[in-house]
């Protein structure tokens, strides 16, 4: 039988060379960024799963041990409008971090539609989008950088950060630091066993109340799922430190219109309407503790800020 070992060896060597060249090409392609810094990113390259479980998300996040140790000007707001003030007023890390800190949070900002829209709508505020998915966060970051490049002097008061908002907000923000909290089209977590994953709950509402400024702070909720909206209303109405705004007060708030028209999910609801084309929303005011302690909320009987946490709830025990 004729032996073709030489040819076979040559064939294998050719395949090995081709594989090596392909690997080199692939490695080069992976090393190159999908979007150049300052260019507008294409959403198709940054698609990700719509939701993840925040309670079992084990990837480590960087966070400060306390809020005053985090400098927001370093990576997020390097050319914030406040920095145009006299340098003597802004000398030192502590004064700088105290002067520049986000006071409007878009929790679960997605692809950043509302975060971007809030920047020109609230020029005197500092907006931060929070997102847990890495690819989506990078898309929003590149989008902001591109807008800053295209419109010099604009969008310097908005940024995005990847974190888990259900765990680390108190590490970044002190008491009464926020004016607005947006929860736009959050994951419904339909199954009853998954309800603790919802971004609005008794425990988290107390945390949000701690972070929002009394009588100034606003909490915005919007969804296209009626059952989830009823959950939001039930939990917020029951909390002694939140008070529902009237229809007239919500109509007078431009941010309500923005969260209905500028979020990607809001546009999708109007376009596709997976759960219908209706959007359900409500806005709540953070009330002052002294007022809440002396006022019984309608339908709550004797529940006040002082006795909201009952025996057996969140470790509360009767002494």
PDB file of C-alpha atoms in Angstrom, residues 4-318:
ATOM      1  CA  UNK A   4       1.141   9.158   2.176  1.00  0.00           C
ATOM      2  CA  UNK A   5       2.686  10.146   5.459  1.00  0.00           C
ATOM      3  CA  UNK A   6       4.582  13.024   3.908  1.00  0.00           C
ATOM      4  CA  UNK A   7       1.492  14.515   2.339  1.00  0.00           C
ATOM      5  CA  UNK A   8      -0.514  13.947   5.486  1.00  0.00           C
ATOM      6  CA  UNK A   9       2.134  15.691   7.567  1.00  0.00           C
ATOM      7  CA  UNK A  10       2.154  18.636   5.183  1.00  0.00           C
ATOM      8  CA  UNK A  11      -1.608  18.811   5.350  1.00  0.00           C
ATOM      9  CA  UNK A  12      -1.553  18.897   9.159  1.00  0.00           C
ATOM     10  CA  UNK A  13       1.120  21.570   9.172  1.00  0.00           C
ATOM     11  CA  UNK A  14      -0.981  23.634   6.777  1.00  0.00           C
ATOM     12  CA  UNK A  15      -4.016  23.279   9.044  1.00  0.00           C
ATOM     13  CA  UNK A  16      -1.964  24.232  12.090  1.00  0.00           C
ATOM     14  CA  UNK A  17      -0.662  27.337  10.323  1.00  0.00           C
ATOM     15  CA  UNK A  18      -4.172  28.284   9.241  1.00  0.00           C
ATOM     16  CA  UNK A  19      -5.529  27.771  12.757  1.00  0.00           C
ATOM     17  CA  UNK A  20      -2.708  29.835  14.209  1.00  0.00           C
ATOM     18  CA  UNK A  21      -3.397  32.650  11.750  1.00  0.00           C
ATOM     19  CA  UNK A  22      -7.123  32.489  12.502  1.00  0.00           C
ATOM     20  CA  UNK A  23      -6.444  32.557  16.249  1.00  0.00           C
ATOM     21  CA  UNK A  24      -4.173  35.566  15.811  1.00  0.00           C
ATOM     22  CA  UNK A  25      -6.834  37.365  13.782  1.00  0.00           C
ATOM     23  CA  UNK A  26      -9.508  36.511  16.345  1.00  0.00           C
ATOM     24  CA  UNK A  27      -7.281  37.642  19.195  1.00  0.00           C
ATOM     25  CA  UNK A  28      -6.613  40.941  17.430  1.00  0.00           C
ATOM     26  CA  UNK A  29     -10.312  41.425  16.809  1.00  0.00           C
ATOM     27  CA  UNK A  30     -11.097  40.732  20.464  1.00  0.00           C
ATOM     28  CA  UNK A  31      -8.391  43.096  21.631  1.00  0.00           C
ATOM     29  CA  UNK A  32      -9.709  45.957  19.514  1.00  0.00           C
ATOM     30  CA  UNK A  33     -12.604  47.868  21.129  1.00  0.00           C
ATOM     31  CA  UNK A  34     -15.991  47.548  19.488  1.00  0.00           C
ATOM     32  CA  UNK A  35     -16.487  51.300  19.665  1.00  0.00           C
ATOM     33  CA  UNK A  36     -13.749  53.910  19.638  1.00  0.00           C
ATOM     34  CA  UNK A  37     -13.802  56.327  22.564  1.00  0.00           C
ATOM     35  CA  UNK A  38     -15.867  59.358  21.584  1.00  0.00           C
ATOM     36  CA  UNK A  39     -17.835  57.564  18.855  1.00  0.00           C
ATOM     37  CA  UNK A  40     -21.521  56.759  19.224  1.00  0.00           C
ATOM     38  CA  UNK A  41     -21.915  53.045  20.086  1.00  0.00           C
ATOM     39  CA  UNK A  42     -24.249  50.736  18.191  1.00  0.00           C
ATOM     40  CA  UNK A  43     -26.763  49.055  20.436  1.00  0.00           C
ATOM     41  CA  UNK A  44     -26.626  45.756  18.551  1.00  0.00           C
ATOM     42  CA  UNK A  45     -23.108  45.114  19.887  1.00  0.00           C
ATOM     43  CA  UNK A  46     -24.139  45.644  23.520  1.00  0.00           C
ATOM     44  CA  UNK A  47     -27.252  43.508  23.812  1.00  0.00           C
ATOM     45  CA  UNK A  48     -27.577  41.576  27.041  1.00  0.00           C
ATOM     46  CA  UNK A  49     -30.124  39.548  28.943  1.00  0.00           C
ATOM     47  CA  UNK A  50     -32.983  41.777  29.989  1.00  0.00           C
ATOM     48  CA  UNK A  51     -32.717  40.938  33.685  1.00  0.00           C
ATOM     49  CA  UNK A  52     -30.605  39.135  36.261  1.00  0.00           C
ATOM     50  CA  UNK A  53     -31.108  38.059  39.846  1.00  0.00           C
ATOM     51  CA  UNK A  54     -29.585  40.824  42.015  1.00  0.00           C
ATOM     52  CA  UNK A  55     -29.676  38.645  45.135  1.00  0.00           C
ATOM     53  CA  UNK A  56     -27.469  35.919  43.652  1.00  0.00           C
ATOM     54  CA  UNK A  57     -25.231  38.073  41.477  1.00  0.00           C
ATOM     55  CA  UNK A  58     -21.849  37.078  42.858  1.00  0.00           C
ATOM     56  CA  UNK A  59     -19.498  39.156  40.734  1.00  0.00           C
ATOM     57  CA  UNK A  60     -17.568  41.546  42.947  1.00  0.00           C
ATOM     58  CA  UNK A  61     -18.316  45.269  42.752  1.00  0.00           C
ATOM     59  CA  UNK A  62     -16.051  48.059  43.911  1.00  0.00           C
ATOM     60  CA  UNK A  63     -17.588  50.343  46.513  1.00  0.00           C
ATOM     61  CA  UNK A  64     -16.298  52.663  49.244  1.00  0.00           C
ATOM     62  CA  UNK A  65     -16.628  51.817  52.910  1.00  0.00           C
ATOM     63  CA  UNK A  66     -18.370  55.157  53.407  1.00  0.00           C
ATOM     64  CA  UNK A  67     -19.680  57.860  51.018  1.00  0.00           C
ATOM     65  CA  UNK A  68     -17.152  60.602  51.790  1.00  0.00           C
ATOM     66  CA  UNK A  69     -14.292  58.400  50.537  1.00  0.00           C
ATOM     67  CA  UNK A  70     -15.541  58.380  46.947  1.00  0.00           C
ATOM     68  CA  UNK A  71     -14.460  61.124  44.539  1.00  0.00           C
ATOM     69  CA  UNK A  72     -17.156  61.506  41.877  1.00  0.00           C
ATOM     70  CA  UNK A  73     -15.057  63.894  39.799  1.00  0.00           C
ATOM     71  CA  UNK A  74     -12.347  61.371  39.036  1.00  0.00           C
ATOM     72  CA  UNK A  75     -14.169  59.107  36.577  1.00  0.00           C
ATOM     73  CA  UNK A  76     -17.741  60.352  36.364  1.00  0.00           C
ATOM     74  CA  UNK A  77     -17.840  64.153  36.340  1.00  0.00           C
ATOM     75  CA  UNK A  78     -14.348  65.419  35.423  1.00  0.00           C
ATOM     76  CA  UNK A  79     -15.769  68.617  33.857  1.00  0.00           C
ATOM     77  CA  UNK A  80     -18.817  69.109  36.034  1.00  0.00           C
ATOM     78  CA  UNK A  81     -20.239  72.659  35.796  1.00  0.00           C
ATOM     79  CA  UNK A  82     -19.544  73.190  39.497  1.00  0.00           C
ATOM     80  CA  UNK A  83     -15.814  72.811  38.849  1.00  0.00           C
ATOM     81  CA  UNK A  84     -15.883  76.139  36.992  1.00  0.00           C
ATOM     82  CA  UNK A  85     -16.088  77.875  40.368  1.00  0.00           C
ATOM     83  CA  UNK A  86     -13.077  79.412  42.078  1.00  0.00           C
ATOM     84  CA  UNK A  87     -10.444  76.771  42.759  1.00  0.00           C
ATOM     85  CA  UNK A  88      -9.993  78.099  46.286  1.00  0.00           C
ATOM     86  CA  UNK A  89     -13.542  77.063  47.064  1.00  0.00           C
ATOM     87  CA  UNK A  90     -12.912  73.583  45.691  1.00  0.00           C
ATOM     88  CA  UNK A  91      -9.468  72.889  47.107  1.00  0.00           C
ATOM     89  CA  UNK A  92      -9.050  69.520  48.741  1.00  0.00           C
ATOM     90  CA  UNK A  93     -10.678  66.163  48.176  1.00  0.00           C
ATOM     91  CA  UNK A  94     -13.281  66.453  50.929  1.00  0.00           C
ATOM     92  CA  UNK A  95     -14.773  69.758  49.761  1.00  0.00           C
ATOM     93  CA  UNK A  96     -14.779  68.589  46.171  1.00  0.00           C
ATOM     94  CA  UNK A  97     -16.559  65.316  46.866  1.00  0.00           C
ATOM     95  CA  UNK A  98     -19.064  67.091  49.089  1.00  0.00           C
ATOM     96  CA  UNK A  99     -19.882  69.625  46.378  1.00  0.00           C
ATOM     97  CA  UNK A 100     -20.198  67.150  43.521  1.00  0.00           C
ATOM     98  CA  UNK A 101     -22.286  64.085  44.208  1.00  0.00           C
ATOM     99  CA  UNK A 102     -25.239  62.659  42.265  1.00  0.00           C
ATOM    100  CA  UNK A 103     -28.607  63.728  43.629  1.00  0.00           C
ATOM    101  CA  UNK A 104     -30.766  62.124  40.911  1.00  0.00           C
ATOM    102  CA  UNK A 105     -30.566  58.356  40.369  1.00  0.00           C
ATOM    103  CA  UNK A 106     -31.967  56.398  37.439  1.00  0.00           C
ATOM    104  CA  UNK A 107     -31.948  52.905  38.966  1.00  0.00           C
ATOM    105  CA  UNK A 108     -31.745  50.175  36.335  1.00  0.00           C
ATOM    106  CA  UNK A 109     -31.108  52.775  33.636  1.00  0.00           C
ATOM    107  CA  UNK A 110     -30.895  50.242  30.775  1.00  0.00           C
ATOM    108  CA  UNK A 111     -29.529  51.859  27.633  1.00  0.00           C
ATOM    109  CA  UNK A 112     -29.611  55.319  29.203  1.00  0.00           C
ATOM    110  CA  UNK A 113     -32.533  57.038  27.492  1.00  0.00           C
ATOM    111  CA  UNK A 114     -33.884  58.671  30.638  1.00  0.00           C
ATOM    112  CA  UNK A 115     -30.422  59.349  32.084  1.00  0.00           C
ATOM    113  CA  UNK A 116     -29.491  61.311  28.964  1.00  0.00           C
ATOM    114  CA  UNK A 117     -32.825  63.154  28.828  1.00  0.00           C
ATOM    115  CA  UNK A 118     -32.591  64.252  32.460  1.00  0.00           C
ATOM    116  CA  UNK A 119     -29.229  65.956  31.900  1.00  0.00           C
ATOM    117  CA  UNK A 120     -30.562  69.010  29.986  1.00  0.00           C
ATOM    118  CA  UNK A 121     -33.911  68.882  31.798  1.00  0.00           C
ATOM    119  CA  UNK A 122     -32.236  69.198  35.228  1.00  0.00           C
ATOM    120  CA  UNK A 123     -29.148  71.354  34.589  1.00  0.00           C
ATOM    121  CA  UNK A 124     -28.721  72.173  38.280  1.00  0.00           C
ATOM    122  CA  UNK A 125     -28.730  68.540  39.337  1.00  0.00           C
ATOM    123  CA  UNK A 126     -26.203  65.737  38.980  1.00  0.00           C
ATOM    124  CA  UNK A 127     -27.661  62.619  37.340  1.00  0.00           C
ATOM    125  CA  UNK A 128     -26.349  59.075  37.666  1.00  0.00           C
ATOM    126  CA  UNK A 129     -27.648  55.997  35.887  1.00  0.00           C
ATOM    127  CA  UNK A 130     -27.184  52.726  37.767  1.00  0.00           C
ATOM    128  CA  UNK A 131     -27.007  49.443  35.844  1.00  0.00           C
ATOM    129  CA  UNK A 132     -25.956  45.947  36.917  1.00  0.00           C
ATOM    130  CA  UNK A 133     -25.144  44.563  33.434  1.00  0.00           C
ATOM    131  CA  UNK A 134     -21.571  45.220  32.273  1.00  0.00           C
ATOM    132  CA  UNK A 135     -22.180  45.468  28.516  1.00  0.00           C
ATOM    133  CA  UNK A 136     -25.155  47.772  28.914  1.00  0.00           C
ATOM    134  CA  UNK A 137     -23.234  50.002  31.335  1.00  0.00           C
ATOM    135  CA  UNK A 138     -20.391  50.318  28.829  1.00  0.00           C
ATOM    136  CA  UNK A 139     -22.865  51.263  26.107  1.00  0.00           C
ATOM    137  CA  UNK A 140     -24.303  54.093  28.214  1.00  0.00           C
ATOM    138  CA  UNK A 141     -20.817  55.291  29.166  1.00  0.00           C
ATOM    139  CA  UNK A 142     -19.755  55.467  25.521  1.00  0.00           C
ATOM    140  CA  UNK A 143     -23.023  57.172  24.641  1.00  0.00           C
ATOM    141  CA  UNK A 144     -22.411  59.892  27.223  1.00  0.00           C
ATOM    142  CA  UNK A 145     -18.798  60.368  26.085  1.00  0.00           C
ATOM    143  CA  UNK A 146     -19.972  60.695  22.470  1.00  0.00           C
ATOM    144  CA  UNK A 147     -22.607  63.283  23.393  1.00  0.00           C
ATOM    145  CA  UNK A 148     -20.074  65.278  25.408  1.00  0.00           C
ATOM    146  CA  UNK A 149     -17.770  65.285  22.381  1.00  0.00           C
ATOM    147  CA  UNK A 150     -20.524  66.268  19.954  1.00  0.00           C
ATOM    148  CA  UNK A 151     -22.007  68.909  22.270  1.00  0.00           C
ATOM    149  CA  UNK A 152     -19.144  70.586  24.170  1.00  0.00           C
ATOM    150  CA  UNK A 153     -20.160  71.804  27.589  1.00  0.00           C
ATOM    151  CA  UNK A 154     -23.261  69.608  27.714  1.00  0.00           C
ATOM    152  CA  UNK A 155     -24.000  66.281  29.438  1.00  0.00           C
ATOM    153  CA  UNK A 156     -21.235  66.973  31.967  1.00  0.00           C
ATOM    154  CA  UNK A 157     -23.741  66.541  34.796  1.00  0.00           C
ATOM    155  CA  UNK A 158     -24.696  62.945  33.938  1.00  0.00           C
ATOM    156  CA  UNK A 159     -22.839  59.648  34.159  1.00  0.00           C
ATOM    157  CA  UNK A 160     -23.391  55.920  34.585  1.00  0.00           C
ATOM    158  CA  UNK A 161     -22.049  53.399  37.069  1.00  0.00           C
ATOM    159  CA  UNK A 162     -22.195  49.626  37.222  1.00  0.00           C
ATOM    160  CA  UNK A 163     -23.321  48.436  40.637  1.00  0.00           C
ATOM    161  CA  UNK A 164     -26.018  46.518  42.485  1.00  0.00           C
ATOM    162  CA  UNK A 165     -28.475  49.133  43.720  1.00  0.00           C
ATOM    163  CA  UNK A 166     -30.137  46.648  46.076  1.00  0.00           C
ATOM    164  CA  UNK A 167     -26.912  46.305  48.068  1.00  0.00           C
ATOM    165  CA  UNK A 168     -24.553  49.259  47.853  1.00  0.00           C
ATOM    166  CA  UNK A 169     -26.471  52.563  47.755  1.00  0.00           C
ATOM    167  CA  UNK A 170     -25.627  53.485  51.384  1.00  0.00           C
ATOM    168  CA  UNK A 171     -21.939  53.003  50.568  1.00  0.00           C
ATOM    169  CA  UNK A 172     -22.111  55.771  47.974  1.00  0.00           C
ATOM    170  CA  UNK A 173     -24.697  58.204  49.363  1.00  0.00           C
ATOM    171  CA  UNK A 174     -25.170  59.681  52.853  1.00  0.00           C
ATOM    172  CA  UNK A 175     -28.453  60.464  54.527  1.00  0.00           C
ATOM    173  CA  UNK A 176     -30.734  62.944  52.707  1.00  0.00           C
ATOM    174  CA  UNK A 177     -28.382  63.197  49.713  1.00  0.00           C
ATOM    175  CA  UNK A 178     -30.871  62.485  46.919  1.00  0.00           C
ATOM    176  CA  UNK A 179     -33.677  64.502  45.377  1.00  0.00           C
ATOM    177  CA  UNK A 180     -35.076  62.006  42.864  1.00  0.00           C
ATOM    178  CA  UNK A 181     -35.123  58.228  42.512  1.00  0.00           C
ATOM    179  CA  UNK A 182     -36.420  56.659  39.293  1.00  0.00           C
ATOM    180  CA  UNK A 183     -37.526  53.026  38.937  1.00  0.00           C
ATOM    181  CA  UNK A 184     -38.565  52.677  35.322  1.00  0.00           C
ATOM    182  CA  UNK A 185     -39.932  49.359  34.043  1.00  0.00           C
ATOM    183  CA  UNK A 186     -38.142  47.143  36.583  1.00  0.00           C
ATOM    184  CA  UNK A 187     -38.135  43.365  36.376  1.00  0.00           C
ATOM    185  CA  UNK A 188     -41.622  42.188  37.496  1.00  0.00           C
ATOM    186  CA  UNK A 189     -40.332  38.911  39.011  1.00  0.00           C
ATOM    187  CA  UNK A 190     -43.744  37.369  38.549  1.00  0.00           C
ATOM    188  CA  UNK A 191     -43.233  34.246  40.680  1.00  0.00           C
ATOM    189  CA  UNK A 192     -44.142  34.711  44.307  1.00  0.00           C
ATOM    190  CA  UNK A 193     -40.865  33.156  45.484  1.00  0.00           C
ATOM    191  CA  UNK A 194     -39.008  35.848  43.503  1.00  0.00           C
ATOM    192  CA  UNK A 195     -40.862  38.837  44.986  1.00  0.00           C
ATOM    193  CA  UNK A 196     -37.915  39.591  47.347  1.00  0.00           C
ATOM    194  CA  UNK A 197     -35.926  40.426  44.213  1.00  0.00           C
ATOM    195  CA  UNK A 198     -38.227  43.337  43.363  1.00  0.00           C
ATOM    196  CA  UNK A 199     -36.565  46.718  43.570  1.00  0.00           C
ATOM    197  CA  UNK A 200     -39.461  48.165  45.593  1.00  0.00           C
ATOM    198  CA  UNK A 201     -40.059  46.461  48.939  1.00  0.00           C
ATOM    199  CA  UNK A 202     -40.631  47.353  52.595  1.00  0.00           C
ATOM    200  CA  UNK A 203     -36.955  47.077  53.484  1.00  0.00           C
ATOM    201  CA  UNK A 204     -35.674  48.926  50.433  1.00  0.00           C
ATOM    202  CA  UNK A 205     -38.256  51.699  50.801  1.00  0.00           C
ATOM    203  CA  UNK A 206     -36.856  52.434  54.253  1.00  0.00           C
ATOM    204  CA  UNK A 207     -33.403  52.636  52.676  1.00  0.00           C
ATOM    205  CA  UNK A 208     -34.694  54.968  49.961  1.00  0.00           C
ATOM    206  CA  UNK A 209     -36.355  57.122  52.621  1.00  0.00           C
ATOM    207  CA  UNK A 210     -33.008  57.372  54.401  1.00  0.00           C
ATOM    208  CA  UNK A 211     -31.317  58.599  51.208  1.00  0.00           C
ATOM    209  CA  UNK A 212     -34.002  61.036  49.999  1.00  0.00           C
ATOM    210  CA  UNK A 213     -34.254  64.608  51.276  1.00  0.00           C
ATOM    211  CA  UNK A 214     -37.345  65.097  53.477  1.00  0.00           C
ATOM    212  CA  UNK A 215     -40.131  67.103  51.806  1.00  0.00           C
ATOM    213  CA  UNK A 216     -37.960  67.480  48.687  1.00  0.00           C
ATOM    214  CA  UNK A 217     -37.215  63.913  47.632  1.00  0.00           C
ATOM    215  CA  UNK A 218     -39.362  62.207  45.011  1.00  0.00           C
ATOM    216  CA  UNK A 219     -39.666  58.506  44.206  1.00  0.00           C
ATOM    217  CA  UNK A 220     -40.877  57.673  40.665  1.00  0.00           C
ATOM    218  CA  UNK A 221     -42.272  54.260  39.671  1.00  0.00           C
ATOM    219  CA  UNK A 222     -43.476  53.274  36.198  1.00  0.00           C
ATOM    220  CA  UNK A 223     -44.252  49.909  34.613  1.00  0.00           C
ATOM    221  CA  UNK A 224     -46.419  48.331  31.931  1.00  0.00           C
ATOM    222  CA  UNK A 225     -47.382  45.439  34.241  1.00  0.00           C
ATOM    223  CA  UNK A 226     -50.555  46.216  36.203  1.00  0.00           C
ATOM    224  CA  UNK A 227     -49.819  43.668  38.955  1.00  0.00           C
ATOM    225  CA  UNK A 228     -46.393  45.203  39.556  1.00  0.00           C
ATOM    226  CA  UNK A 229     -47.884  48.698  39.640  1.00  0.00           C
ATOM    227  CA  UNK A 230     -50.370  47.535  42.278  1.00  0.00           C
ATOM    228  CA  UNK A 231     -47.419  46.142  44.252  1.00  0.00           C
ATOM    229  CA  UNK A 232     -45.580  49.488  44.041  1.00  0.00           C
ATOM    230  CA  UNK A 233     -48.649  51.398  45.199  1.00  0.00           C
ATOM    231  CA  UNK A 234     -49.372  48.967  48.022  1.00  0.00           C
ATOM    232  CA  UNK A 235     -45.838  49.094  49.409  1.00  0.00           C
ATOM    233  CA  UNK A 236     -45.383  52.855  49.033  1.00  0.00           C
ATOM    234  CA  UNK A 237     -48.820  53.726  50.421  1.00  0.00           C
ATOM    235  CA  UNK A 238     -48.118  51.551  53.459  1.00  0.00           C
ATOM    236  CA  UNK A 239     -44.800  53.197  54.256  1.00  0.00           C
ATOM    237  CA  UNK A 240     -45.140  56.088  56.725  1.00  0.00           C
ATOM    238  CA  UNK A 241     -42.343  58.134  55.131  1.00  0.00           C
ATOM    239  CA  UNK A 242     -43.853  58.301  51.636  1.00  0.00           C
ATOM    240  CA  UNK A 243     -46.907  60.212  50.496  1.00  0.00           C
ATOM    241  CA  UNK A 244     -48.594  59.856  47.139  1.00  0.00           C
ATOM    242  CA  UNK A 245     -48.675  62.890  44.838  1.00  0.00           C
ATOM    243  CA  UNK A 246     -51.960  63.942  43.268  1.00  0.00           C
ATOM    244  CA  UNK A 247     -52.654  63.711  39.545  1.00  0.00           C
ATOM    245  CA  UNK A 248     -52.301  67.488  39.267  1.00  0.00           C
ATOM    246  CA  UNK A 249     -48.909  67.439  40.980  1.00  0.00           C
ATOM    247  CA  UNK A 250     -47.658  64.670  38.683  1.00  0.00           C
ATOM    248  CA  UNK A 251     -48.877  66.468  35.561  1.00  0.00           C
ATOM    249  CA  UNK A 252     -46.910  69.536  36.632  1.00  0.00           C
ATOM    250  CA  UNK A 253     -43.694  67.501  36.958  1.00  0.00           C
ATOM    251  CA  UNK A 254     -41.757  67.373  33.637  1.00  0.00           C
ATOM    252  CA  UNK A 255     -39.863  64.293  34.817  1.00  0.00           C
ATOM    253  CA  UNK A 256     -43.082  62.266  34.640  1.00  0.00           C
ATOM    254  CA  UNK A 257     -43.363  62.981  30.932  1.00  0.00           C
ATOM    255  CA  UNK A 258     -39.700  62.120  30.405  1.00  0.00           C
ATOM    256  CA  UNK A 259     -39.947  58.726  32.096  1.00  0.00           C
ATOM    257  CA  UNK A 260     -42.911  57.866  29.860  1.00  0.00           C
ATOM    258  CA  UNK A 261     -41.376  59.032  26.587  1.00  0.00           C
ATOM    259  CA  UNK A 262     -37.574  58.788  26.855  1.00  0.00           C
ATOM    260  CA  UNK A 263     -36.940  55.328  28.298  1.00  0.00           C
ATOM    261  CA  UNK A 264     -36.295  52.522  25.823  1.00  0.00           C
ATOM    262  CA  UNK A 265     -38.897  50.367  27.570  1.00  0.00           C
ATOM    263  CA  UNK A 266     -41.468  53.155  27.369  1.00  0.00           C
ATOM    264  CA  UNK A 267     -40.916  53.455  23.644  1.00  0.00           C
ATOM    265  CA  UNK A 268     -41.168  49.683  23.291  1.00  0.00           C
ATOM    266  CA  UNK A 269     -44.487  49.664  25.146  1.00  0.00           C
ATOM    267  CA  UNK A 270     -45.887  52.208  22.723  1.00  0.00           C
ATOM    268  CA  UNK A 271     -44.444  50.314  19.765  1.00  0.00           C
ATOM    269  CA  UNK A 272     -45.047  46.666  20.672  1.00  0.00           C
ATOM    270  CA  UNK A 273     -47.071  46.495  23.877  1.00  0.00           C
ATOM    271  CA  UNK A 274     -46.166  43.017  25.128  1.00  0.00           C
ATOM    272  CA  UNK A 275     -48.435  43.505  28.165  1.00  0.00           C
ATOM    273  CA  UNK A 276     -50.592  46.112  26.448  1.00  0.00           C
ATOM    274  CA  UNK A 277     -49.895  49.705  25.501  1.00  0.00           C
ATOM    275  CA  UNK A 278     -50.766  51.174  28.891  1.00  0.00           C
ATOM    276  CA  UNK A 279     -48.178  52.501  31.303  1.00  0.00           C
ATOM    277  CA  UNK A 280     -48.883  52.673  35.018  1.00  0.00           C
ATOM    278  CA  UNK A 281     -46.996  55.142  37.155  1.00  0.00           C
ATOM    279  CA  UNK A 282     -47.039  56.906  40.487  1.00  0.00           C
ATOM    280  CA  UNK A 283     -44.836  59.475  42.202  1.00  0.00           C
ATOM    281  CA  UNK A 284     -44.281  59.702  45.954  1.00  0.00           C
ATOM    282  CA  UNK A 285     -42.942  62.476  48.162  1.00  0.00           C
ATOM    283  CA  UNK A 286     -40.526  61.741  50.971  1.00  0.00           C
ATOM    284  CA  UNK A 287     -42.230  63.222  54.038  1.00  0.00           C
ATOM    285  CA  UNK A 288     -40.476  64.525  57.124  1.00  0.00           C
ATOM    286  CA  UNK A 289     -40.064  62.061  60.019  1.00  0.00           C
ATOM    287  CA  UNK A 290     -41.486  64.468  62.590  1.00  0.00           C
ATOM    288  CA  UNK A 291     -44.625  64.957  60.517  1.00  0.00           C
ATOM    289  CA  UNK A 292     -44.984  61.248  59.790  1.00  0.00           C
ATOM    290  CA  UNK A 293     -44.584  60.298  63.452  1.00  0.00           C
ATOM    291  CA  UNK A 294     -47.545  62.472  64.422  1.00  0.00           C
ATOM    292  CA  UNK A 295     -49.813  61.551  61.510  1.00  0.00           C
ATOM    293  CA  UNK A 296     -51.816  58.414  60.864  1.00  0.00           C
ATOM    294  CA  UNK A 297     -51.927  57.566  57.179  1.00  0.00           C
ATOM    295  CA  UNK A 298     -55.338  56.838  55.655  1.00  0.00           C
ATOM    296  CA  UNK A 299     -56.210  53.149  55.886  1.00  0.00           C
ATOM    297  CA  UNK A 300     -53.239  52.263  58.109  1.00  0.00           C
ATOM    298  CA  UNK A 301     -54.818  52.541  61.525  1.00  0.00           C
ATOM    299  CA  UNK A 302     -52.069  53.219  64.067  1.00  0.00           C
ATOM    300  CA  UNK A 303     -49.034  52.554  61.828  1.00  0.00           C
ATOM    301  CA  UNK A 304     -46.473  55.351  62.110  1.00  0.00           C
ATOM    302  CA  UNK A 305     -42.771  55.828  61.465  1.00  0.00           C
ATOM    303  CA  UNK A 306     -42.112  54.829  65.074  1.00  0.00           C
ATOM    304  CA  UNK A 307     -43.843  51.440  64.931  1.00  0.00           C
ATOM    305  CA  UNK A 308     -43.573  50.557  61.220  1.00  0.00           C
ATOM    306  CA  UNK A 309     -41.300  47.585  61.873  1.00  0.00           C
ATOM    307  CA  UNK A 310     -43.314  45.106  63.917  1.00  0.00           C
ATOM    308  CA  UNK A 311     -42.217  42.197  66.060  1.00  0.00           C
ATOM    309  CA  UNK A 312     -40.518  39.508  64.014  1.00  0.00           C
ATOM    310  CA  UNK A 313     -39.863  41.797  61.059  1.00  0.00           C
ATOM    311  CA  UNK A 314     -36.261  42.478  60.029  1.00  0.00           C
ATOM    312  CA  UNK A 315     -34.932  41.267  63.374  1.00  0.00           C
ATOM    313  CA  UNK A 316     -37.179  43.459  65.560  1.00  0.00           C
ATOM    314  CA  UNK A 317     -37.934  41.856  68.917  1.00  0.00           C
ATOM    315  CA  UNK A 318     -39.990  43.011  71.855  1.00  0.00           C
TER     316      UNK A 318
END
